Short mmCIF file of N, CA and C and ligand atoms in Angstrom, two decimals:
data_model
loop_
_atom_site.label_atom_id
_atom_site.label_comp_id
_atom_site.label_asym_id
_atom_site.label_seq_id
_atom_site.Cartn_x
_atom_site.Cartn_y
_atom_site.Cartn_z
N UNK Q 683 -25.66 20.99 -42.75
CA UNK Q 683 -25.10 22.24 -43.24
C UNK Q 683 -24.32 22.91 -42.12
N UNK Q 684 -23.08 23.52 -42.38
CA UNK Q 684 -22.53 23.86 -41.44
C UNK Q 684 -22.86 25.54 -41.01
N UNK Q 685 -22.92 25.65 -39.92
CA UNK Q 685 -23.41 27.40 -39.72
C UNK Q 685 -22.20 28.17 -39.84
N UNK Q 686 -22.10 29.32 -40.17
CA UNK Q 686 -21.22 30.00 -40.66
C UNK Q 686 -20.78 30.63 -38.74
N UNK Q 687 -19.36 30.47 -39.06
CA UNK Q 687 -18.95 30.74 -37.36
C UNK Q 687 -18.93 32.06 -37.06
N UNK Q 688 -19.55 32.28 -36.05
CA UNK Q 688 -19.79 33.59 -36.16
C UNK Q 688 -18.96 33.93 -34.32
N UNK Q 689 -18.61 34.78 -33.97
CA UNK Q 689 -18.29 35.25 -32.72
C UNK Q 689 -18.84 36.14 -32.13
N UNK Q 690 -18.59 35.93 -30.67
CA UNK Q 690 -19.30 36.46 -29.59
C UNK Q 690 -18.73 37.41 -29.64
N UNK Q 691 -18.31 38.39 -30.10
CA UNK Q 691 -17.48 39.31 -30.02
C UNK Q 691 -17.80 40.56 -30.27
N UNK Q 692 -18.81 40.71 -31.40
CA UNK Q 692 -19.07 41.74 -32.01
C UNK Q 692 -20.01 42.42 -31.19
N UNK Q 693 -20.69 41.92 -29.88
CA UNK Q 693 -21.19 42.97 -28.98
C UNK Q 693 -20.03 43.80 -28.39
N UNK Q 694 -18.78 43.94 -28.42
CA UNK Q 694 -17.89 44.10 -27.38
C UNK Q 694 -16.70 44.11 -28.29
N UNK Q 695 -16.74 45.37 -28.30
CA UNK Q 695 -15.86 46.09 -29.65
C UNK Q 695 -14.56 45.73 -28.79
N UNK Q 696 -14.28 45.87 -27.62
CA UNK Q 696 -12.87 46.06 -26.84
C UNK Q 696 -12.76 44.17 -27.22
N UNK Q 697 -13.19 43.41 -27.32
CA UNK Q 697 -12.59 41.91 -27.45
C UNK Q 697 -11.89 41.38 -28.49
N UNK Q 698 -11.14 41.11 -28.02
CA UNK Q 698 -9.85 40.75 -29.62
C UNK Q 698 -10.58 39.41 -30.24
N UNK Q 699 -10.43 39.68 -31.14
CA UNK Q 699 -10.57 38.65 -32.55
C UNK Q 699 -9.87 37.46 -32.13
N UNK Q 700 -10.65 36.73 -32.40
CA UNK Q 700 -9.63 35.01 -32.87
C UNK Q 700 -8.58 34.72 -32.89
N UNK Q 701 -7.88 34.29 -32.93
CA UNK Q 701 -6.54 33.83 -33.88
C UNK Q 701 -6.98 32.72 -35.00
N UNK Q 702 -6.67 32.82 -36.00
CA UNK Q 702 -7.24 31.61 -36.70
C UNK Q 702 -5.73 30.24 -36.50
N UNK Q 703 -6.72 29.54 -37.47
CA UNK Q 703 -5.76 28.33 -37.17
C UNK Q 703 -4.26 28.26 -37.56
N UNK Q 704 -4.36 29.09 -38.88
CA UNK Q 704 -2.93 29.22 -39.40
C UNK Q 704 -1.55 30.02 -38.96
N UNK Q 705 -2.83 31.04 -37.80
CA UNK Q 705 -1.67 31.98 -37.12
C UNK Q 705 -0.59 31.70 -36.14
N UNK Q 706 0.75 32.46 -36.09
CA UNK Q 706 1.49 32.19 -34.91
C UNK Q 706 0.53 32.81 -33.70
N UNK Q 707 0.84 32.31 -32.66
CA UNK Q 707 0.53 32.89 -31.89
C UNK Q 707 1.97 33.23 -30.48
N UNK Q 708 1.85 34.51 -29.70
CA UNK Q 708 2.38 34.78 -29.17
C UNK Q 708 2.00 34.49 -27.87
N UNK Q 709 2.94 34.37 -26.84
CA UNK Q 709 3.12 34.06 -25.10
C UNK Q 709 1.74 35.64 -25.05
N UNK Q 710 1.97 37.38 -25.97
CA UNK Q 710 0.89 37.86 -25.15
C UNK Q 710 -0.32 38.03 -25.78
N UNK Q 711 -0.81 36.70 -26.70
CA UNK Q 711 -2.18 36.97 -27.24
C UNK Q 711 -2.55 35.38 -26.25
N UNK Q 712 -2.08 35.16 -25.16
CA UNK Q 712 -2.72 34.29 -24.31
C UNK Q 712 -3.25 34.71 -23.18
N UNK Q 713 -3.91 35.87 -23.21
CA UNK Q 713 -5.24 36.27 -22.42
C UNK Q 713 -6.53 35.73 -22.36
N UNK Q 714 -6.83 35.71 -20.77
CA UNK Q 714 -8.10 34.72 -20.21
C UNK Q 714 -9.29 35.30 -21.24
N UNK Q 715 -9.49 33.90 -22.10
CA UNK Q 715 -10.82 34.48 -22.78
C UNK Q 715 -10.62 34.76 -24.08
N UNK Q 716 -9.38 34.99 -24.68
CA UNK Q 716 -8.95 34.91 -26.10
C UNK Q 716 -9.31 33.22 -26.50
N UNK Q 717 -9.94 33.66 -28.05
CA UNK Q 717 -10.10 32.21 -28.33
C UNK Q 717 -8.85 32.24 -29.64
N UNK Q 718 -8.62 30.73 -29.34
CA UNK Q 718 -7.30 30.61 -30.72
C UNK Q 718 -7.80 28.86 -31.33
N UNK Q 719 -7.90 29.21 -32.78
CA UNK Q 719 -8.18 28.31 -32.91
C UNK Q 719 -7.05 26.83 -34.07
N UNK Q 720 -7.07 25.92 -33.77
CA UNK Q 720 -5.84 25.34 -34.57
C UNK Q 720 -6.27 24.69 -35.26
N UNK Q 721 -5.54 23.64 -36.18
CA UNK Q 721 -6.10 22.49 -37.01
C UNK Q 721 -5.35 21.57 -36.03
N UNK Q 722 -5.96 20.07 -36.61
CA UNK Q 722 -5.40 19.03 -35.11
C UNK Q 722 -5.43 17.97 -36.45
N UNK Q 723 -4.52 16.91 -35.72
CA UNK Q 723 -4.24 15.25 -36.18
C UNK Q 723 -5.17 14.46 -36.07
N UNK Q 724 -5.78 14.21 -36.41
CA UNK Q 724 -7.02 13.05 -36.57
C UNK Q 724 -6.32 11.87 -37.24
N UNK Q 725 -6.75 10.94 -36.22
CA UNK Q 725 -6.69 9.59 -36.91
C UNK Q 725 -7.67 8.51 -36.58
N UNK Q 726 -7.58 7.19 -37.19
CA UNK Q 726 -9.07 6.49 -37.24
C UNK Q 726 -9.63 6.39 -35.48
N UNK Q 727 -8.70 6.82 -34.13
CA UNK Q 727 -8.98 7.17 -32.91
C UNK Q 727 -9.20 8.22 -31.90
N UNK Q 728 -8.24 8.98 -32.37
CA UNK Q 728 -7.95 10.15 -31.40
C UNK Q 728 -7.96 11.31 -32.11
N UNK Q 729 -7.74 12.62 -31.69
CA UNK Q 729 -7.59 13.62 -32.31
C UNK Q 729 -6.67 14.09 -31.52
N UNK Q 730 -5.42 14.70 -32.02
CA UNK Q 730 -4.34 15.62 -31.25
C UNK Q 730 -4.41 17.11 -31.59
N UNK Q 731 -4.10 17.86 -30.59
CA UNK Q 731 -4.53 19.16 -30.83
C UNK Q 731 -3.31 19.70 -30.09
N UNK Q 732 -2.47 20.52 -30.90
CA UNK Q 732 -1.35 21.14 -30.75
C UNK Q 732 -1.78 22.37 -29.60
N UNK Q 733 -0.87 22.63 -28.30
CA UNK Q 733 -1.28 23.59 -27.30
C UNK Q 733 -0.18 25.26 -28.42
N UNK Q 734 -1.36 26.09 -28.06
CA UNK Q 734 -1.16 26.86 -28.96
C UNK Q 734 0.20 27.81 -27.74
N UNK Q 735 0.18 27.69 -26.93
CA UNK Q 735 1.33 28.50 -25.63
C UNK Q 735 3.07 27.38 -26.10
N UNK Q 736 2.82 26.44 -26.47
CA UNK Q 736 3.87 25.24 -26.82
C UNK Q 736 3.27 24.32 -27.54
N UNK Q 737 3.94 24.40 -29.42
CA UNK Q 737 2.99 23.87 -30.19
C UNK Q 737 3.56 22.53 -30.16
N UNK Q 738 4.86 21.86 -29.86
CA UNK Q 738 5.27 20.71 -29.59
C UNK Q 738 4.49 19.35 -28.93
N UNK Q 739 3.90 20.32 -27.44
CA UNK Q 739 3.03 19.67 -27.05
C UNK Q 739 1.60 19.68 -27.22
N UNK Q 740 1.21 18.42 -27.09
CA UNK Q 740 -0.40 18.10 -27.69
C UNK Q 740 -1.39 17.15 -27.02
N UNK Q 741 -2.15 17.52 -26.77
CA UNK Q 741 -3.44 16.94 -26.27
C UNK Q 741 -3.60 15.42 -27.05
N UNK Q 742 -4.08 14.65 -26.19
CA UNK Q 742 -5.25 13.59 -27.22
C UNK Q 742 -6.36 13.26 -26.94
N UNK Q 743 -7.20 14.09 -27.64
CA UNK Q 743 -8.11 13.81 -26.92
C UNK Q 743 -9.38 12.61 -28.03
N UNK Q 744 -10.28 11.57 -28.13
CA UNK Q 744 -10.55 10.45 -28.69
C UNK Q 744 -11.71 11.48 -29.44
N UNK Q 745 -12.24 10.90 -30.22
CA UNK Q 745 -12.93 11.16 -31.90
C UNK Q 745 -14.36 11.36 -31.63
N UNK Q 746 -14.56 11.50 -30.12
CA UNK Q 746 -16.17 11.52 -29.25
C UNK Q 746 -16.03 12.38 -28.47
N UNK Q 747 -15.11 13.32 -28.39
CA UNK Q 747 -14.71 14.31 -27.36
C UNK Q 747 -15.20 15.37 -28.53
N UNK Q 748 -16.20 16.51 -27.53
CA UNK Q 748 -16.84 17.93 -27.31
C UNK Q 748 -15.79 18.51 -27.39
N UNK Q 749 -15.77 18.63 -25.41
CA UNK Q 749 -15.46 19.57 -25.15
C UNK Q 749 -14.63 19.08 -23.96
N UNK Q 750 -13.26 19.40 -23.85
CA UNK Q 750 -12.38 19.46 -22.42
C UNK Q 750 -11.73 20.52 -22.32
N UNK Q 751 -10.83 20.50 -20.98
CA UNK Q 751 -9.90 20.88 -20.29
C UNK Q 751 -9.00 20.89 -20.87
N UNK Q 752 -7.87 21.24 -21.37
CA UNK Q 752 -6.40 21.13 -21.97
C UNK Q 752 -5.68 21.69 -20.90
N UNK Q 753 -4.63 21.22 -20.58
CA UNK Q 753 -3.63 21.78 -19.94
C UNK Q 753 -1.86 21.83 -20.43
N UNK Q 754 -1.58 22.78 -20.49
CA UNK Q 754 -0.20 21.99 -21.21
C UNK Q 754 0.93 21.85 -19.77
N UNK Q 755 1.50 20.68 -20.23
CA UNK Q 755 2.17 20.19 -19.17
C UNK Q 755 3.85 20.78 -18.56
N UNK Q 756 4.16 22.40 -19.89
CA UNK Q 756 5.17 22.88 -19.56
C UNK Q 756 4.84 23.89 -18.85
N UNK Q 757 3.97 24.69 -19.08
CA UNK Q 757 3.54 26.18 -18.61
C UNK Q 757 2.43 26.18 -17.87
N UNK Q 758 1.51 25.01 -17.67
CA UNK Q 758 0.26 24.90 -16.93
C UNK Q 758 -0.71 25.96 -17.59
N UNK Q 759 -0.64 26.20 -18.75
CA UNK Q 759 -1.66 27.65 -19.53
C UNK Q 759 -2.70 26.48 -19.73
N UNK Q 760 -3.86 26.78 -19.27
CA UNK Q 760 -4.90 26.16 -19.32
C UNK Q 760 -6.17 26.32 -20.46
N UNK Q 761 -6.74 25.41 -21.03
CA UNK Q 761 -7.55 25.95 -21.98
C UNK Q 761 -8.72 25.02 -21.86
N UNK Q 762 -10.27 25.80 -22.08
CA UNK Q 762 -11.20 25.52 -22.71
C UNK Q 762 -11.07 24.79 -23.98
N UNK Q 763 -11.56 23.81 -24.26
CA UNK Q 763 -11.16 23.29 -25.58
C UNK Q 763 -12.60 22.45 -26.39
N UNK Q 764 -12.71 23.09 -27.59
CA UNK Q 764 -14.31 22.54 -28.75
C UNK Q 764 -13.54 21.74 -29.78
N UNK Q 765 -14.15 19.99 -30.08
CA UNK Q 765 -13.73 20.43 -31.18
C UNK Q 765 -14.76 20.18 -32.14
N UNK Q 766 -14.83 20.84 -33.32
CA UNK Q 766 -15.57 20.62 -34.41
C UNK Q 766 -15.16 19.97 -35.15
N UNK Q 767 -16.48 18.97 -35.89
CA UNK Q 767 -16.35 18.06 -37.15
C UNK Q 767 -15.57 18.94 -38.05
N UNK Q 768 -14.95 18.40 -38.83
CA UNK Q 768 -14.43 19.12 -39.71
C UNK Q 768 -14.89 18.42 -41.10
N UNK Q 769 -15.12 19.31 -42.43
CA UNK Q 769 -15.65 18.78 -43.79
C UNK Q 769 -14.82 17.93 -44.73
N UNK Q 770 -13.21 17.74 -44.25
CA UNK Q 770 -12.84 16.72 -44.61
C UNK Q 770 -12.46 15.67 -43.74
N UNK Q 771 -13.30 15.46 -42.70
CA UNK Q 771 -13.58 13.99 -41.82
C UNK Q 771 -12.75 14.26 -40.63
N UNK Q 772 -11.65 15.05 -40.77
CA UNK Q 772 -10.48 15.60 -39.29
C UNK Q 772 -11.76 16.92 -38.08
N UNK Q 773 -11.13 17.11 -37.42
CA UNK Q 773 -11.50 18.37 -36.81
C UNK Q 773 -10.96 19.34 -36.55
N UNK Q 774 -11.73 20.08 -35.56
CA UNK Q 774 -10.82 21.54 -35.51
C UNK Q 774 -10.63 22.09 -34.38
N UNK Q 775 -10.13 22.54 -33.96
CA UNK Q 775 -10.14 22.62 -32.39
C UNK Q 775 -10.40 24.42 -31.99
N UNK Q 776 -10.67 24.47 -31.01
CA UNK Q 776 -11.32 25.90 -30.56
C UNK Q 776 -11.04 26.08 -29.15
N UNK Q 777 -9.79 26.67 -28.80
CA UNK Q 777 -9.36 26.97 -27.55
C UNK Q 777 -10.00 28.18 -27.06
N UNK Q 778 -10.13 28.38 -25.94
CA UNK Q 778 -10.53 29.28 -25.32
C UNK Q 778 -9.39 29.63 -24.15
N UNK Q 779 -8.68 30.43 -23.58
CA UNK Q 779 -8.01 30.38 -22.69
C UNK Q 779 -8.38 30.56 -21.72
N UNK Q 780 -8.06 30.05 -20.41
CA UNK Q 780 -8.99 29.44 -19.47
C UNK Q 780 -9.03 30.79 -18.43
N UNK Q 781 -10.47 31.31 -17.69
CA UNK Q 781 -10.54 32.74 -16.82
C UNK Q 781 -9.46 32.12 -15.71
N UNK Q 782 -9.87 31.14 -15.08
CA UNK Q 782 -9.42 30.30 -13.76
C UNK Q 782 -7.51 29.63 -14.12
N UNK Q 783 -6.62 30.61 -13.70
CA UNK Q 783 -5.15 30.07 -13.27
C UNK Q 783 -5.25 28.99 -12.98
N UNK Q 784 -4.66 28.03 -13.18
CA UNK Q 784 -3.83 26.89 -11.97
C UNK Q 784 -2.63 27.46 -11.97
N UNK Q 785 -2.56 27.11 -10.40
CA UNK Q 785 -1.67 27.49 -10.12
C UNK Q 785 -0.81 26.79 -9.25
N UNK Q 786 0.90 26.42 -9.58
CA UNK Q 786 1.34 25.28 -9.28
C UNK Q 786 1.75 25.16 -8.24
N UNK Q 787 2.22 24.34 -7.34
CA UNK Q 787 3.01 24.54 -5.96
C UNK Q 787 4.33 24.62 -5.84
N UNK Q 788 4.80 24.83 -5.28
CA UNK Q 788 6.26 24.50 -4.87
C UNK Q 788 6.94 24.36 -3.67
N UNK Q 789 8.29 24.14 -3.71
CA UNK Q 789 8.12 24.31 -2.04
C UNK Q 789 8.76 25.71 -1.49
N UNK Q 790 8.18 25.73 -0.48
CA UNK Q 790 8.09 27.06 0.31
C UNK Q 790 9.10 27.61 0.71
N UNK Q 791 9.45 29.25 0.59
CA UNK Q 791 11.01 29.51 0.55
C UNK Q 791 10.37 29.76 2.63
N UNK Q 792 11.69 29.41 3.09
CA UNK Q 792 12.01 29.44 4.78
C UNK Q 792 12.23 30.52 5.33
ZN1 LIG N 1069 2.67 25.76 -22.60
#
């Protein structure tokens, strides 16, 4: 039976809501700790999970994967990432946006 999803949220009236899966999401609802959640590509291997900062690009992560790291490889916006079984055999993915920056290098102005 699946538990009805409930969020950490409701102690902490100041914490924004979700995004659900169907929503756009914007460059400023990507605050550390906003969760956004998407629908993803399942196939008989992998699961792809669209980065919600650039929906073009996508994760793959395999059909035994929890929980990782996402990173997207244009903007370095980093994410916590769940995914759940889903009730018609695909899953679902559950970003979290990550507290901890990466932060990239470059080279050093002289
Ligand atoms: Zn990005």
């Amino acid at each position: 039976m699946a538990e009805p999803r409930t969020s950490d949220s409701h102690d902490d009236p100041a914490a924004p809501r979700a995004i659900g899966a169907g929503e756009h999401v914007t460059v400023a609802d990507l605050t550390p700790g906003r969760i956004i959640e998407r629908w993803t590509d399942t196939s008989t291997s992998t699961v792809r999970v669209p980065m919600p900062c650039h929906e073009r690009q996508v994760v793959t992560a395999s059909r035994h994967t929890v929980n990782a790291v996402a990173v997207c490889r244009l903007c370095s916006r980093t994410y916590e990432l769940t995914l759940e079984p889903d009730a018609d055999g695909g899953h679902f993915a559950i970003l979290t946006v990550a507290y901890v920056p990466h932060l990239l290098s470059r080279q050093a102005k002289r």
